[in-house]
Short mmCIF file of C-alpha atoms and ligand atoms in Angstrom, two decimals:
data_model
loop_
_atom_site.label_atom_id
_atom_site.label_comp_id
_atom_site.label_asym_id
_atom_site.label_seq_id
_atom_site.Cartn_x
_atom_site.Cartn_y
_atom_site.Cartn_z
CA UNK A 1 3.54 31.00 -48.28
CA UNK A 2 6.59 29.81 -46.16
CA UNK A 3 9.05 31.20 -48.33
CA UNK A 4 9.40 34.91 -46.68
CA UNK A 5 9.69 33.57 -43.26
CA UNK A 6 12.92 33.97 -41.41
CA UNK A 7 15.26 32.04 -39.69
CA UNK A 8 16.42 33.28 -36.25
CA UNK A 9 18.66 32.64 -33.93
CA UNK A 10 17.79 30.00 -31.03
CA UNK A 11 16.96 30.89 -27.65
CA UNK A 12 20.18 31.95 -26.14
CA UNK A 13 20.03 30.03 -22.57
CA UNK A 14 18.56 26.66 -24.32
CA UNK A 15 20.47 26.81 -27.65
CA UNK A 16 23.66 26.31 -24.82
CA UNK A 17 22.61 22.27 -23.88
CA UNK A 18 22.83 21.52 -27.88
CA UNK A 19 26.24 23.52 -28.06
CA UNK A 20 27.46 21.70 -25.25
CA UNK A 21 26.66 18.07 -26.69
CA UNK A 22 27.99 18.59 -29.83
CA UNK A 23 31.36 19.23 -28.04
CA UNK A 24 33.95 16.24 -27.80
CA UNK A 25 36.13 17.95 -25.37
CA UNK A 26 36.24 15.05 -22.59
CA UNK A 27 37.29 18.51 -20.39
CA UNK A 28 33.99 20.29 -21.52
CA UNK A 29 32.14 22.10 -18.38
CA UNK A 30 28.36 22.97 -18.47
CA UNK A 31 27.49 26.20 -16.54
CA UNK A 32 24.73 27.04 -18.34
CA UNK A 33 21.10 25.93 -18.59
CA UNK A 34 19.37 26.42 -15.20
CA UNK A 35 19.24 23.06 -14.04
CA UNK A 36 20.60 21.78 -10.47
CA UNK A 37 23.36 19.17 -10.97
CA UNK A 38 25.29 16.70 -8.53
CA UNK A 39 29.11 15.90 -8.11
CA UNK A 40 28.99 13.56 -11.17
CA UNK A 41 27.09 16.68 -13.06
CA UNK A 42 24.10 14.51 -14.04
CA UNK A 43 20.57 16.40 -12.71
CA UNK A 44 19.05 13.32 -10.14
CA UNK A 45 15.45 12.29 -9.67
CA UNK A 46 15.23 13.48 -5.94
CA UNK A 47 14.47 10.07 -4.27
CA UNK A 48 11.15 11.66 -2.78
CA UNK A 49 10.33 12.28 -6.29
CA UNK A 50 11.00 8.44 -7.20
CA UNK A 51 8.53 7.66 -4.94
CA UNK A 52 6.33 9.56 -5.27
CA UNK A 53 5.93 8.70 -8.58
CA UNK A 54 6.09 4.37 -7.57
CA UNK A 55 3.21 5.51 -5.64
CA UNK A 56 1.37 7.17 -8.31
CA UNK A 57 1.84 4.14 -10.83
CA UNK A 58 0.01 2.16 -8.83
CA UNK A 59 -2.58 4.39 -7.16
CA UNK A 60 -3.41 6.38 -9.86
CA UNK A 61 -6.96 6.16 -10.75
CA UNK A 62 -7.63 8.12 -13.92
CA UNK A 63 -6.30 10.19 -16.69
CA UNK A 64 -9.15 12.67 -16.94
CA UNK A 65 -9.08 16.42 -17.60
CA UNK A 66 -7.92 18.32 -13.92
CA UNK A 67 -9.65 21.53 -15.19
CA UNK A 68 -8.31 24.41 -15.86
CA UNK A 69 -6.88 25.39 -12.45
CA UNK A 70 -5.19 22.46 -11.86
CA UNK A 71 -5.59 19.87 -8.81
CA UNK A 72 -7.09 22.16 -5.91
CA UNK A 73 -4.44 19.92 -3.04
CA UNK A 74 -1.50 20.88 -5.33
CA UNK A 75 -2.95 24.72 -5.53
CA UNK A 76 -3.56 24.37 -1.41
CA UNK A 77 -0.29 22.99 -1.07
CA UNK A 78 1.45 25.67 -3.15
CA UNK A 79 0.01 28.20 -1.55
CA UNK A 80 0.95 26.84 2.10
CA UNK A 81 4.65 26.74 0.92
CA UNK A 82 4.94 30.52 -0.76
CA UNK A 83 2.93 32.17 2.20
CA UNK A 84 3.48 29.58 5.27
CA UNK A 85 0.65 27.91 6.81
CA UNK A 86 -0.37 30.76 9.00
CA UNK A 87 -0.57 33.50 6.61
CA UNK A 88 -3.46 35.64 6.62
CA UNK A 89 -4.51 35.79 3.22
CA UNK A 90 -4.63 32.16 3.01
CA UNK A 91 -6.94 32.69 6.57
CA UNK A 92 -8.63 35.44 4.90
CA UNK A 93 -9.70 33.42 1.76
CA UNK A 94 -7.76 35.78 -0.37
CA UNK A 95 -5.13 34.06 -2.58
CA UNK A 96 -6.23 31.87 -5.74
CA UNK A 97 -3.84 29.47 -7.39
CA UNK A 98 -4.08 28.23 -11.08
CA UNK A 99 -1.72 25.31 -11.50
CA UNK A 100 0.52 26.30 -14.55
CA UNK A 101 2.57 24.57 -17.06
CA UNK A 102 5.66 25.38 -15.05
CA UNK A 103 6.83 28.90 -13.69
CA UNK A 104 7.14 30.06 -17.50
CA UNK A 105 3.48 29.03 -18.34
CA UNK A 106 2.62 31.28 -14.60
CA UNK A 107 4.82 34.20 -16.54
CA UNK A 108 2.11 33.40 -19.51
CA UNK A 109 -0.72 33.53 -17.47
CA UNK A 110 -0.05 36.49 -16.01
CA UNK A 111 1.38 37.93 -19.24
CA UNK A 112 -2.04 37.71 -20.97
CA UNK A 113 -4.19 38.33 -17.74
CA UNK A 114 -2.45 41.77 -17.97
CA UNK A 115 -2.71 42.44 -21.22
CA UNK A 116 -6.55 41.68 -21.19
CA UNK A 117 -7.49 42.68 -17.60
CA UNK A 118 -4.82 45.62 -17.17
CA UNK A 119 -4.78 46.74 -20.29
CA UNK A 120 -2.31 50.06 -20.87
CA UNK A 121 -0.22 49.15 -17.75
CA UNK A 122 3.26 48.34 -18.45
CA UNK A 123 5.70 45.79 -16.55
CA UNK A 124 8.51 46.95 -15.10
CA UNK A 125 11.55 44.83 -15.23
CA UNK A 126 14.76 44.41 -13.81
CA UNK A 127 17.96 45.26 -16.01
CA UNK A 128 19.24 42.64 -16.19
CA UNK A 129 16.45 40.00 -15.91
CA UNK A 130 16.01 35.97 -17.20
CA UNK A 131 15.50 36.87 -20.45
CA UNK A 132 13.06 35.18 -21.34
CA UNK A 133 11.12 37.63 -19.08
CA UNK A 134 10.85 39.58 -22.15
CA UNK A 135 9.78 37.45 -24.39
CA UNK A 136 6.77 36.18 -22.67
CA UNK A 137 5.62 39.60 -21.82
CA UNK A 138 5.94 40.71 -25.34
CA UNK A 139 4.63 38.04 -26.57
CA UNK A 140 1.30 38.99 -24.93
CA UNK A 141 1.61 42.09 -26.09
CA UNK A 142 2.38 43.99 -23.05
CA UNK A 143 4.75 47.44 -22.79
CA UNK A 144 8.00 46.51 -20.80
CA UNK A 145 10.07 49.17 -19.24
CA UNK A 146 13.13 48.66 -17.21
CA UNK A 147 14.60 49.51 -13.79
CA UNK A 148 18.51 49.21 -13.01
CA UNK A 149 19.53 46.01 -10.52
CA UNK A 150 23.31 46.32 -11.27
CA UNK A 151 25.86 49.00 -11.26
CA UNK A 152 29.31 48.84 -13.39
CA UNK A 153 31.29 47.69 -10.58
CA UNK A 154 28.46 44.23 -10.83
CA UNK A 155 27.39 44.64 -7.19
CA UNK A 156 23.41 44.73 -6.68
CA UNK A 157 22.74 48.86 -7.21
CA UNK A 158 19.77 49.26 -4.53
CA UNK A 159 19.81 53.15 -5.18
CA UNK A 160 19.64 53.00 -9.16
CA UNK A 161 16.48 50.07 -8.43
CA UNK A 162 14.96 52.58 -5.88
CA UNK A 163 14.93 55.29 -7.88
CA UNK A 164 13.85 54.16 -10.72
CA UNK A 165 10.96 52.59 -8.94
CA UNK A 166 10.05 56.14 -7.19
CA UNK A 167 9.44 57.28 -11.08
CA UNK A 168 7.33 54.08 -12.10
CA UNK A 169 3.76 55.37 -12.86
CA UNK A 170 1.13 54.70 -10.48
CA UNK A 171 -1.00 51.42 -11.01
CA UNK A 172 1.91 50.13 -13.27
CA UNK A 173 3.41 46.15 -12.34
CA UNK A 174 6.80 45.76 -11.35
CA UNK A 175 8.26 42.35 -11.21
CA UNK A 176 10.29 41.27 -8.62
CA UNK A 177 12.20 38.18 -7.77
CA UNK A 178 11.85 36.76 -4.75
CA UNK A 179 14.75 35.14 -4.33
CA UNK A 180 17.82 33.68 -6.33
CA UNK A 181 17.50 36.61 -8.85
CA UNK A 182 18.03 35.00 -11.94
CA UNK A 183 20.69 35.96 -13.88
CA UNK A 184 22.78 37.74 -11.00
CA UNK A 185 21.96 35.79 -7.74
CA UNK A 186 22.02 39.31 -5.88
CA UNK A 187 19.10 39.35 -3.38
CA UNK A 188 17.58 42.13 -1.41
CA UNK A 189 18.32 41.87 2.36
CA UNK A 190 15.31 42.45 4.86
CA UNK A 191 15.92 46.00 5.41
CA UNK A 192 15.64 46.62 1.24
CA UNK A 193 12.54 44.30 0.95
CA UNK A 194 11.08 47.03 3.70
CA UNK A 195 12.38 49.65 1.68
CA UNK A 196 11.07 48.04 -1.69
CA UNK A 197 7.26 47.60 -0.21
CA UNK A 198 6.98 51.32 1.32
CA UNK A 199 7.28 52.46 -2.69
CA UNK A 200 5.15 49.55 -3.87
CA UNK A 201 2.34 50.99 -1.22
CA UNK A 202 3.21 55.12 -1.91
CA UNK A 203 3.00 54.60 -5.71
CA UNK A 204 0.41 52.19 -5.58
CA UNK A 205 2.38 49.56 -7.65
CA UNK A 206 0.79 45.51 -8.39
CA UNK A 207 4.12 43.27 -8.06
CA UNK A 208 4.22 40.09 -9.84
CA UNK A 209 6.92 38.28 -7.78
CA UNK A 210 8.29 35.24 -9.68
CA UNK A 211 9.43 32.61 -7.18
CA UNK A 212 11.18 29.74 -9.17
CA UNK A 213 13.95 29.06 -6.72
CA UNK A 214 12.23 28.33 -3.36
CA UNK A 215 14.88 26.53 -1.07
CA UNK A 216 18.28 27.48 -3.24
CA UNK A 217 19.13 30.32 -1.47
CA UNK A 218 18.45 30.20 2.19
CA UNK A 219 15.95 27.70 3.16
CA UNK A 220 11.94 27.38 2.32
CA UNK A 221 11.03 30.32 4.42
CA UNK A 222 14.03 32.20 4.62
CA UNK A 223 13.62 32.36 0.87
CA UNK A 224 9.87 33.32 1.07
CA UNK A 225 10.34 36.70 3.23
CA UNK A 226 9.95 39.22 0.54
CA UNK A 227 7.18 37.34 -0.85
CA UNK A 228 5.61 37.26 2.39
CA UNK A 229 6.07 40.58 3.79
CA UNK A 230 4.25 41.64 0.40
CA UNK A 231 1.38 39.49 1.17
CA UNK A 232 1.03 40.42 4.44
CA UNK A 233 1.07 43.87 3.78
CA UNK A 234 -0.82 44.56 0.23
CA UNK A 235 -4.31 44.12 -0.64
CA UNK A 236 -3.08 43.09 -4.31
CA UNK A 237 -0.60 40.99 -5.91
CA UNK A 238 0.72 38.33 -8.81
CA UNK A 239 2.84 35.38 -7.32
CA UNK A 240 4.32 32.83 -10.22
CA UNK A 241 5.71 30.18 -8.97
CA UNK A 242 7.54 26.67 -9.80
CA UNK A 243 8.49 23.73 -8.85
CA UNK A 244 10.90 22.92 -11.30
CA UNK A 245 13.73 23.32 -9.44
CA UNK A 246 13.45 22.72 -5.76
CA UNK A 247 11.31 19.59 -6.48
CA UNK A 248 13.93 18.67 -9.65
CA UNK A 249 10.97 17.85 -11.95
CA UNK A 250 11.70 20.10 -14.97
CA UNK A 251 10.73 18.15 -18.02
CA UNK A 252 7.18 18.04 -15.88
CA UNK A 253 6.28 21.09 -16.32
CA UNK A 254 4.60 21.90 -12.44
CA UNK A 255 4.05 25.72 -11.56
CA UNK A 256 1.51 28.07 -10.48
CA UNK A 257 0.13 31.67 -11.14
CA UNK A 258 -1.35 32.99 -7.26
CA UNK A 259 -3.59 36.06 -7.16
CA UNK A 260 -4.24 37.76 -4.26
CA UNK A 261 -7.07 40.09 -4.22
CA UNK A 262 -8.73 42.50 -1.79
CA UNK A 263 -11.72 40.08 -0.62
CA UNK A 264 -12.40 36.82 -1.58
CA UNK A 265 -15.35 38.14 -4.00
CA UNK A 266 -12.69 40.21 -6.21
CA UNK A 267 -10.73 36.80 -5.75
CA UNK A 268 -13.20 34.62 -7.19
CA UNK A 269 -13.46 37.42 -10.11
CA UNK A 270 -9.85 37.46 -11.21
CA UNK A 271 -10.00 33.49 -10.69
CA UNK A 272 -12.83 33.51 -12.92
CA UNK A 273 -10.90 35.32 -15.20
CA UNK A 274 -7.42 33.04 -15.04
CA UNK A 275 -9.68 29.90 -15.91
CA UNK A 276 -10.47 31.18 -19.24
CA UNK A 277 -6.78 32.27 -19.59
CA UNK A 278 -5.90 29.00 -19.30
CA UNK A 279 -8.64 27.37 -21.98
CA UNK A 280 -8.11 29.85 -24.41
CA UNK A 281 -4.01 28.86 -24.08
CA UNK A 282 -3.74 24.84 -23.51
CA UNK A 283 -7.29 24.28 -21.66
CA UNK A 284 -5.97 21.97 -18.70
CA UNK A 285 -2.11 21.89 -17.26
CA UNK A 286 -0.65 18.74 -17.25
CA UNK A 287 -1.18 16.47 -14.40
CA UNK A 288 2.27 14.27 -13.79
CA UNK A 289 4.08 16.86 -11.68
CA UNK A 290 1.04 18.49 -9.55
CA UNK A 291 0.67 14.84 -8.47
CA UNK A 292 4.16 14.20 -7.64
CA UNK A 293 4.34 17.20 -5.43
CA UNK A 294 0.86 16.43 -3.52
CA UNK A 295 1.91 13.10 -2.98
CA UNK A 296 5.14 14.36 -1.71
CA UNK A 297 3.24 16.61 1.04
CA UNK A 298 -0.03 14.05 1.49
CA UNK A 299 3.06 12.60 3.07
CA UNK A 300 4.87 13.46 6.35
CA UNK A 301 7.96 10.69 5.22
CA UNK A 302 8.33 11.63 2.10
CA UNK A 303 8.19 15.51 2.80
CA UNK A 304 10.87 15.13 5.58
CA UNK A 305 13.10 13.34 2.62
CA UNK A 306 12.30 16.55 0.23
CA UNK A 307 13.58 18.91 2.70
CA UNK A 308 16.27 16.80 3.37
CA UNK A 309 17.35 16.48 -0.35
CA UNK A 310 16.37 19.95 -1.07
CA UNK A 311 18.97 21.20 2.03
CA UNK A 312 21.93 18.87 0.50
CA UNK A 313 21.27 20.38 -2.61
CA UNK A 314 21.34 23.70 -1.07
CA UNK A 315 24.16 23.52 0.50
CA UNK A 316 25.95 22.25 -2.23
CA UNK A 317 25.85 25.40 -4.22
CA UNK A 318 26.43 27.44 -1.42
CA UNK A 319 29.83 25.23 -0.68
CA UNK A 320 30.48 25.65 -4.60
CA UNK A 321 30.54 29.21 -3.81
CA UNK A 322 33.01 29.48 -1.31
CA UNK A 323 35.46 26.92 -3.01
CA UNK A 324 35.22 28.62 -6.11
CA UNK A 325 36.60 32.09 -4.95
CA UNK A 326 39.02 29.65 -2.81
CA UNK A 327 40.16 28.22 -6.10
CA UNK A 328 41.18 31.46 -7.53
CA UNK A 329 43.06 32.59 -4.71
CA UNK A 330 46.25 30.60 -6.29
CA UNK A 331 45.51 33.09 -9.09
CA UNK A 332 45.14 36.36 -7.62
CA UNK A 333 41.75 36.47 -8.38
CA UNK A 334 39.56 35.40 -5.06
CA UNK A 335 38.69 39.20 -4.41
CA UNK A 336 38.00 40.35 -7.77
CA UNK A 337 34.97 37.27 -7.74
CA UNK A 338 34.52 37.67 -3.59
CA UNK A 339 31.01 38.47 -5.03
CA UNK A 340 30.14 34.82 -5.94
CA UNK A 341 30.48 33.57 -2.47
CA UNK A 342 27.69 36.46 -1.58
CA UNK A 343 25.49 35.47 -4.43
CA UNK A 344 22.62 33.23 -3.64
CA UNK A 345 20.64 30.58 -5.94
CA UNK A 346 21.68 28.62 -8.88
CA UNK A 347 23.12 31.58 -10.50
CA UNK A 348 26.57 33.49 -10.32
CA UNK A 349 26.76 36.52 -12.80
CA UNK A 350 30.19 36.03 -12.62
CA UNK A 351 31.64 40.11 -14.09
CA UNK A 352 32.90 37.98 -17.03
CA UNK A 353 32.78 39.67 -20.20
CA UNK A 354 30.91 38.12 -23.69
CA UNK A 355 34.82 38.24 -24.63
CA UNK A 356 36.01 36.09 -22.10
CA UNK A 357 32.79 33.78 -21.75
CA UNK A 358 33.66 33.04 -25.94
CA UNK A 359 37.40 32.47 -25.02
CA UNK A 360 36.51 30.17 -22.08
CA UNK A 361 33.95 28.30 -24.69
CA UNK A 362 36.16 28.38 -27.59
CA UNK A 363 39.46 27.87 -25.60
CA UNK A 364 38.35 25.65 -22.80
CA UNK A 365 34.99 23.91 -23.88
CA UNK A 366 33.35 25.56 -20.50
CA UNK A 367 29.91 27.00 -21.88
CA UNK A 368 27.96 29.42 -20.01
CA UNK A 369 25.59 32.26 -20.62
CA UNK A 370 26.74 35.26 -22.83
CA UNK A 371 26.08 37.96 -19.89
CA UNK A 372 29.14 36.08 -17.98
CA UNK A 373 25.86 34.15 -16.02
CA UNK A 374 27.47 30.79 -14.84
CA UNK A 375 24.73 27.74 -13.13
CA UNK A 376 27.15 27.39 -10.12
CA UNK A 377 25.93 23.83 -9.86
CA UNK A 378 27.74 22.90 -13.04
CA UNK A 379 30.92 23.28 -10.70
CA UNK A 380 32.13 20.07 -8.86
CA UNK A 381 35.47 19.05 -6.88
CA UNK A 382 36.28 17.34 -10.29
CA UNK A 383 36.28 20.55 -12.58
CA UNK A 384 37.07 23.39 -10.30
CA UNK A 385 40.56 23.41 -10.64
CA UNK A 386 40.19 23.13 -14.51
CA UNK A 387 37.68 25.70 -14.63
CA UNK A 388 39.79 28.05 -12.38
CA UNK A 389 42.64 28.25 -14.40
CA UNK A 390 40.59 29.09 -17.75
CA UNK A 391 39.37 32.03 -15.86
CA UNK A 392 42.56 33.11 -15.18
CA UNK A 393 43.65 32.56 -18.63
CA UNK A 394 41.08 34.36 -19.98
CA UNK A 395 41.08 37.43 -17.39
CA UNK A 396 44.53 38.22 -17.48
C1 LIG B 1 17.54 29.27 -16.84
O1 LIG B 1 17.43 30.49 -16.64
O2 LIG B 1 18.57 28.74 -17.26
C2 LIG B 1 16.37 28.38 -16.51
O3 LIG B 1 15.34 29.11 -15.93
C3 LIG B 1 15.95 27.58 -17.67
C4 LIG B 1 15.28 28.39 -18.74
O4 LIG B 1 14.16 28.01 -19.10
O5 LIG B 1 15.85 29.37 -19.22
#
């Protein structure tokens, strides 16, 4: 039965942490996989985490099934965070949240509550997207089409995005990142959000906004404006959400999928709906994160430390960015990457070509996505230098 079956290549972002291990260059830099890292390049338990979870050991009462949405003070407190406390759908009754196994399990959710619920709509997604975007939309079977996000020159092309989204068909989804666009770290400003929701309304659109990077770019709300102007101003949309990253709890899988409907009757419906979405795919999300983070905001300590780690974190990447177009200056090469210092999130799509991101592997040991996407994070006053040179190297 087996024998017919095909072997295929890995998943391009993870197959890059296996790569990168089985390297013995002591030199070797990691700028790819998505995950934050510190000076020493190690990815830390965030001491509010640590506690959290001291707390929990002892606390903790049961292991029993949290049902299908999830803990409903880890929904509550999700929702609070995306849409701030004094939103108006969350005053309004509006918004539902189904805890998810992380922001890719959300992506599921929503994949398949599509498919089932919205059947014949297609998703519209930017070019270039995480690309695993794809995969999970295919996977549920649902028609993707693309709109442009970057022109040749790699600078964010609002007109190509606008006018592609002009053309989308009425009723159709278009997924948008909030914030930290993942791979390019090119954002919309204010003005563009404005610009982006005045076509969502005219051609009747349903965004999904995926919201993985909370806190990377700007700050908690600064990063939640687009999201936010949305809610305020749309009687429908997805949110997916995660906490992987601005809570640094990965391996725990901890997201969320967020409907907001019309009325809270047509919430309760879709709700309804996302509960048997979640059975039918792995019945109840897993617990150990969704507790973490309620613990975390059950307490006013312990949330002041999150913000405080999340900020140092923050600003690390955003000091990154400005020392590594500083570092290329010796090189002649600060204004051709000027760009990276502009960029905002974990991500840097650096202009690099799949040429020079294999010379910079196979010449340098410094691994990083083959779209020339580089984790910023992976950067540290130890490396910079070293990975500054190979870019000249391989550019000139
Ligand atoms: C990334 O884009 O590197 C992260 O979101 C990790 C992943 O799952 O791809």
């Amino acid at each position: 039965m087996f024998e017919p079956i095909q072997r295929v290549p890995g998943d391009a972002i993870l197959g890059l942490i296996q790569e990168f291990k089985q390297d013995d260059n002591p030199n070797k830099v990691d700028l790819g996989v998505g995950v934050y890292r510190d000076e020493n390049g190690v990815t830390p338990i965030m001491r509010a985490v640590k506690q959290a979870e001291k707390q929990l050991i002892s606390d903790e009462k049961t292991k029993a099934y949290i049902g299908s949405h999830g803990d409903p003070d880890y929904g509550s407190y999700v929702l609070k965070t995306v849409f701030g406390a004094n939103s108006k759908v969350l005053k309004d009754n509006r918004a539902s949240a189904t805890q998810s196994p992380g922001g890719t399990g959300a992506l599921r959710l929503a994949a398949d509550f599509i498919a089932s619920q919205l059947s014949g709509k297609s998703i519209w997604l930017s070019d270039p997207t995480w690309p695993n975007h794809l995969g999970v939309f295919e996977a549920a079977g649902v028609d993707i089409q693309r709109y442009p996000y970057v022109d040749e020159n790699n600078r964010l092309d609002f007109a190509g995005m606008l006018d592609a989204l002009k053309q989308i068909p009425t009723g159709d989804i278009v997924l948008l990142h909030a914030c930290c666009h993942n791979p390019t770290g090119f954002d919309l400003n204010h003005e563009q959000w404005q610009t982006v929701l005045d076509v969502v309304q005219e051609r009747d659109l349903l965004p999904l906004v995926d919201f993985a990077y909370q806190g990377f770019g700007d700050g908690l709300d600064e990063d939640a404006y687009g999201v936010r102007l949305l809610a305020d101003q749309l009687d429908e949309m997805i949110v997916t959400q995660s906490c992987s990253k601005n809570f640094g709890i990965y391996r725990e899988r901890t997201g969320c999928f967020i409907a907001i409907a019309r009325n809270t009757e047509e919430m309760e419906d879709v709700r309804s709906q996302l509960a048997i979405t979640a059975r039918e795919n792995y019945s109840n999300p897993p617990a150990h994160g969704s507790a973490i983070v309620a613990t975390i905001f059950n307490s006013e300590e312990l949330t002041a430390q999150w913000h405080e780690e999340l900020d140092e974190m923050r600003n690390r990447i955003n000091q990154l960015r400005q020392d590594f177009v500083a570092g290329l200056k010796p090189h002649g090469l600060d204004e051709q990457f000027a760009h990276v210092a502009e960029q905002r999130g974990m991500f840097s799509y650096t202009g690099l070509t799949k040429d020079q991101v294999d010379a910079l592997r196979d010449k340098h040991s410094i691994y990083m996505v083959g779209s020339g996407r580089a984790n910023v994070a992976g950067l540290s006053s130890k490396n910079l230098e070293y990975v500054c040179k190979a870019i000249a190297d391989v550019v000139k």
